[in-house]
C-alpha positions in Angstrom: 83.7 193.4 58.6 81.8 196.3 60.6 81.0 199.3 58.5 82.0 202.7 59.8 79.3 203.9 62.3 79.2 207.1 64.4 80.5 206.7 67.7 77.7 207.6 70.5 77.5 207.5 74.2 77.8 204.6 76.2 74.8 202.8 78.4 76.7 203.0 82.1 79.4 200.0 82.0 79.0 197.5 84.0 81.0 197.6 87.3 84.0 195.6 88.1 85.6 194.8 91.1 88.5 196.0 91.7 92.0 194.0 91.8 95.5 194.6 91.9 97.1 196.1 88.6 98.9 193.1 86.8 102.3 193.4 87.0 104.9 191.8 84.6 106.2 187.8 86.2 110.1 188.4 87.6 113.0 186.6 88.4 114.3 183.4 87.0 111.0 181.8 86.1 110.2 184.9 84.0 113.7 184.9 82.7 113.7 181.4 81.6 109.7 181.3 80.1 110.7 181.1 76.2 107.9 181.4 73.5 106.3 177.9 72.2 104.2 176.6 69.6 101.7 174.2 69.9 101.3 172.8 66.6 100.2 174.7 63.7 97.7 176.8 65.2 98.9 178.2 68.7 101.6 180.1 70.5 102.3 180.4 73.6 104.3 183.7 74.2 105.2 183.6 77.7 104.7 180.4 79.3 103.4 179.8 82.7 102.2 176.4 83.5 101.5 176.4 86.6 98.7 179.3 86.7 95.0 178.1 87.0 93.7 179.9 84.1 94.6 179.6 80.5 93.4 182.6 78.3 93.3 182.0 74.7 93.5 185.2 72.6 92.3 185.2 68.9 93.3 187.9 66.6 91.7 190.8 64.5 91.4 191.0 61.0 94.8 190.9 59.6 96.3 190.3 62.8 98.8 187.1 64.2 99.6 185.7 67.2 102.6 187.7 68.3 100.2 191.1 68.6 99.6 189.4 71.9 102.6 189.0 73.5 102.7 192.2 75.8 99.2 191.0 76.8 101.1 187.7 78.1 103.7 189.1 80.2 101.4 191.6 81.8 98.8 188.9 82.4 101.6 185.9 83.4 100.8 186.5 87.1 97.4 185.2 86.5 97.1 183.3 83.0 98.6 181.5 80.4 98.2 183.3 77.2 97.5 180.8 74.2 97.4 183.0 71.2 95.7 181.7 67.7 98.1 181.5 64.6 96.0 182.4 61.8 97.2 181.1 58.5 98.1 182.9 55.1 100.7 185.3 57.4 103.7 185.5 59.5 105.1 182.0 60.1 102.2 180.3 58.6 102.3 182.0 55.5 102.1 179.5 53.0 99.1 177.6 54.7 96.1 178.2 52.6 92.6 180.4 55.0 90.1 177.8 55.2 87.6 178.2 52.5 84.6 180.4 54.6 84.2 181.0 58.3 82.6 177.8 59.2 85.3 176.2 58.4 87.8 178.4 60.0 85.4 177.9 62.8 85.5 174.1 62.7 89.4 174.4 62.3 90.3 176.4 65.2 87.5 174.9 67.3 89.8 171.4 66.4 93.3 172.5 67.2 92.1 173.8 70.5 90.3 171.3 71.9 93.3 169.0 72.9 94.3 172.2 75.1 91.3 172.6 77.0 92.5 171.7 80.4 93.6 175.1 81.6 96.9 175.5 84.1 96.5 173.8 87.2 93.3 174.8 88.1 91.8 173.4 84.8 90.2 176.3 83.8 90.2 178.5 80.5 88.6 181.9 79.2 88.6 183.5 75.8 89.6 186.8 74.3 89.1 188.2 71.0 89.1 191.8 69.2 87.7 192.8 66.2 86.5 189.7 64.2 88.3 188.0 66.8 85.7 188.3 68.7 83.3 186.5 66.2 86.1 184.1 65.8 86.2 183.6 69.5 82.6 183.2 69.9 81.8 181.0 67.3 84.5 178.7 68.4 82.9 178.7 71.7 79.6 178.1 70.3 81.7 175.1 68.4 82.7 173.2 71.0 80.8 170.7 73.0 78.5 171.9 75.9 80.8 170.8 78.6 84.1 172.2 77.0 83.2 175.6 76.5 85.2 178.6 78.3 84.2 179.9 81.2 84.2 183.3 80.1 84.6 184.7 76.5 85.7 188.4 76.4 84.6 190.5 72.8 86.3 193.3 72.6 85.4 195.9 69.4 83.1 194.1 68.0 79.3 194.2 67.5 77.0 191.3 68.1 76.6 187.8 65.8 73.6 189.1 65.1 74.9 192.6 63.8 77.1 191.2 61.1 74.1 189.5 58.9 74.7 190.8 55.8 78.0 192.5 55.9 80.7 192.0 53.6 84.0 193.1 52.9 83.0 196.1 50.5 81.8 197.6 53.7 85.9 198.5 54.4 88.7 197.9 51.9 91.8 196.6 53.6 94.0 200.0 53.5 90.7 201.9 55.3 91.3 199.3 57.4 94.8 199.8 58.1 93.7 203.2 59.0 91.3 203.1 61.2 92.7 200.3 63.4 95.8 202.6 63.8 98.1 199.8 62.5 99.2 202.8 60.0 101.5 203.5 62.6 102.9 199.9 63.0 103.9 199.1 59.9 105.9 203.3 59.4 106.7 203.5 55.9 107.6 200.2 55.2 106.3 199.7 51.6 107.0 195.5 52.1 105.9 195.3 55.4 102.8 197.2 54.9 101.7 194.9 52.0 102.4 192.1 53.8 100.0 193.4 56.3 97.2 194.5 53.7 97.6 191.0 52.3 96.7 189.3 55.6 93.6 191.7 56.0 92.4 191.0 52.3 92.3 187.6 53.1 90.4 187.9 56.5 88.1 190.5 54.8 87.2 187.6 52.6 86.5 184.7 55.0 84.3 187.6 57.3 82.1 188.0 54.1 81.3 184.5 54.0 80.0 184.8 58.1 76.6 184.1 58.2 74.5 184.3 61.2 71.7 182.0 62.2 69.8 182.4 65.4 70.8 179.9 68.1 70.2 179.1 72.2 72.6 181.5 74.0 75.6 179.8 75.3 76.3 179.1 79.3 80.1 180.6 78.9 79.5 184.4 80.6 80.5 186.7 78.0 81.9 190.4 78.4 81.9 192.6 75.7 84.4 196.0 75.5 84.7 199.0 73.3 87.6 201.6 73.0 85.9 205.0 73.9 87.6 205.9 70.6 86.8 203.1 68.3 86.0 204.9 64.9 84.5 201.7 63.7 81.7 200.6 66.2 79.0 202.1 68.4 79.6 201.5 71.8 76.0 201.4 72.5 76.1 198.0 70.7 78.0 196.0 73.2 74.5 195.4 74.6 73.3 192.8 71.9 75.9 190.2 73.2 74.0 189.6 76.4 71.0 187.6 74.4 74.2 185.3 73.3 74.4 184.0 76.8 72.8 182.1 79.7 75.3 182.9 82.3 76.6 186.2 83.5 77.1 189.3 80.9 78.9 192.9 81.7 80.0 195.5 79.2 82.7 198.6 79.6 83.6 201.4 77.7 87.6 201.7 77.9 90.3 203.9 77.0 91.6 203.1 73.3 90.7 202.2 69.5 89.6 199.9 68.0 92.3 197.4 68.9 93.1 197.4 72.5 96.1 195.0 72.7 98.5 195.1 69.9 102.2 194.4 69.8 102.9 198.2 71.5 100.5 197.4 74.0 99.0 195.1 76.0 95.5 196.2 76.4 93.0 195.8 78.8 95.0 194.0 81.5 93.1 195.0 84.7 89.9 194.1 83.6 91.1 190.5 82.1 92.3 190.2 85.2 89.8 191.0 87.4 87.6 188.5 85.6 89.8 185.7 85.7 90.9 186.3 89.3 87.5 186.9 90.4 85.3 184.4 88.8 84.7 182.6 91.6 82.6 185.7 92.7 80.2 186.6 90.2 80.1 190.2 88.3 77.7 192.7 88.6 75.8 191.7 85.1 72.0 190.9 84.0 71.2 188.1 82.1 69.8 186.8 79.3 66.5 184.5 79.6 67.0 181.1 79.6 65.9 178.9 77.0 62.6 176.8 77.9 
């Protein structure tokens, strides 16, 4: 997990075009969209089949698939949300964490790949927050050359690269709580709140067994965001992810913490989807060299 670093001033982010703010789906399709799993590992929250995108959303330490559901109805005009179901929590609480991250890797990599197809456009983009984002990657980086995202989005998060040799001593699970501002989710909840520092000891664990080894950057374009009030990362560091791609790469400095969607809010909804609406014209990025 990141250790605490001091928060400095951003490079200039990366422009966007602009696109109409996301507005929540209405009438009876909206109404009559009810929450689905997909086997163990997935939820869909608010289901729309018949967009061209689907957006799977991994996430953060300690986190399960519901923190996402705002972020599906706001995006349900453009995507399909697929979130990730971690186990060892929620509804999945008595299925064991894999063993280490490769294997949570090679787990996740497996119960998404029979989804791959995206709406009915065929196409399908990742998001992930915290070590999420690893997550997120690394599943990317997982999957065969032609069955990789179009787009992976990191939000809070520092490069591969930048967690060689962390481990969980660098945050225990309640300075966690903290500085995420999930304090405030959980209240005063004694059972609630233990239920939540029990799913972040266990992610804390599997992050210490992360071990980076240089690769070839992957084609997916990536874009990387940081809350302009994240206690827990540099947003100067958002740069490192460009050498971890062959296609496009932007960055962007946002309002918020550390966590940017959460179950009180949905996050960065414009920007998804101005990237997923607008892929077809590229973004304003520089890229990384190709590999020879």
């Amino acid at each position: 997990m990141t250790a605490v670093t001091a928060l400095t001033a951003a490079p200039p982010a990366t422009a966007l075009p602009t696109a109409p703010p996301a507005t929540a789906p209405s009438g009876p399709a909206a109404r009559s969209a009810r929450p689905r799993t997909e086997g163990d590992w997935l939820l869909v929250p608010a289901p729309q089949p018949h967009r061209p995108v689907r957006l799977f959303c991994f996430p953060h330490a300690g986190g399960d698939a519901p923190a996402y559901n705002p972020l599906a109805r706001a995006l349900a005009p453009v995507a399909e949300v697929w979130a990730v179901r971690p186990p060892a929590r929620g509804g999945r609480g008595r299925h064991p964490m894999p063993p280490d991250f490769a294997a949570l890797t090679a787990a996740v990599a497996q119960a998404l790949t029979p989804h791959l197809t995206g709406g009915d456009g065929g196409r399908f983009a990742f998001y992930g927050q915290s070590l999420g984002a690893l997550l997120a990657y690394e599943v990317a980086r997982a999957l065969p050359a032609d069955r990789r995202p179009e787009l992976v989005v990191v939000a809070g998060a520092p490069s591969p690269a930048e967690w060689a040799g962390r481990t969980s001593r660098d945050l225990d699970a309640p300075e966690l709580l903290r500085l995420t501002g999930l304090e405030e989710v959980v209240g005063s909840d004694p059972a609630l709140a233990e239920l939540a520092l029990g799913a972040i000891r266990t992610d804390l664990a599997v992050s210490a067994t992360y071990r980076h080894r240089p690769h070839a950057p992957i084609g997916s374009a990536i874009h990387a965001l940081a809350g302009a009030d994240d206690p827990m990362l540099a947003t100067t560091g958002l740069t490192g992810w460009a050498a971890h791609t062959r296609g496009a790469f932007g960055h962007r400095v946002v309002p918020g913490g550390h966590l940017l969607a959460t179950v009180d809010r949905p996050g960065p909804v414009d920007i998804l989807t101005t990237l997923l609406a607008e892929r077809q014209a590229p973004v304003p990025s520089h890229h990384a060299p190709r590999e020879h």
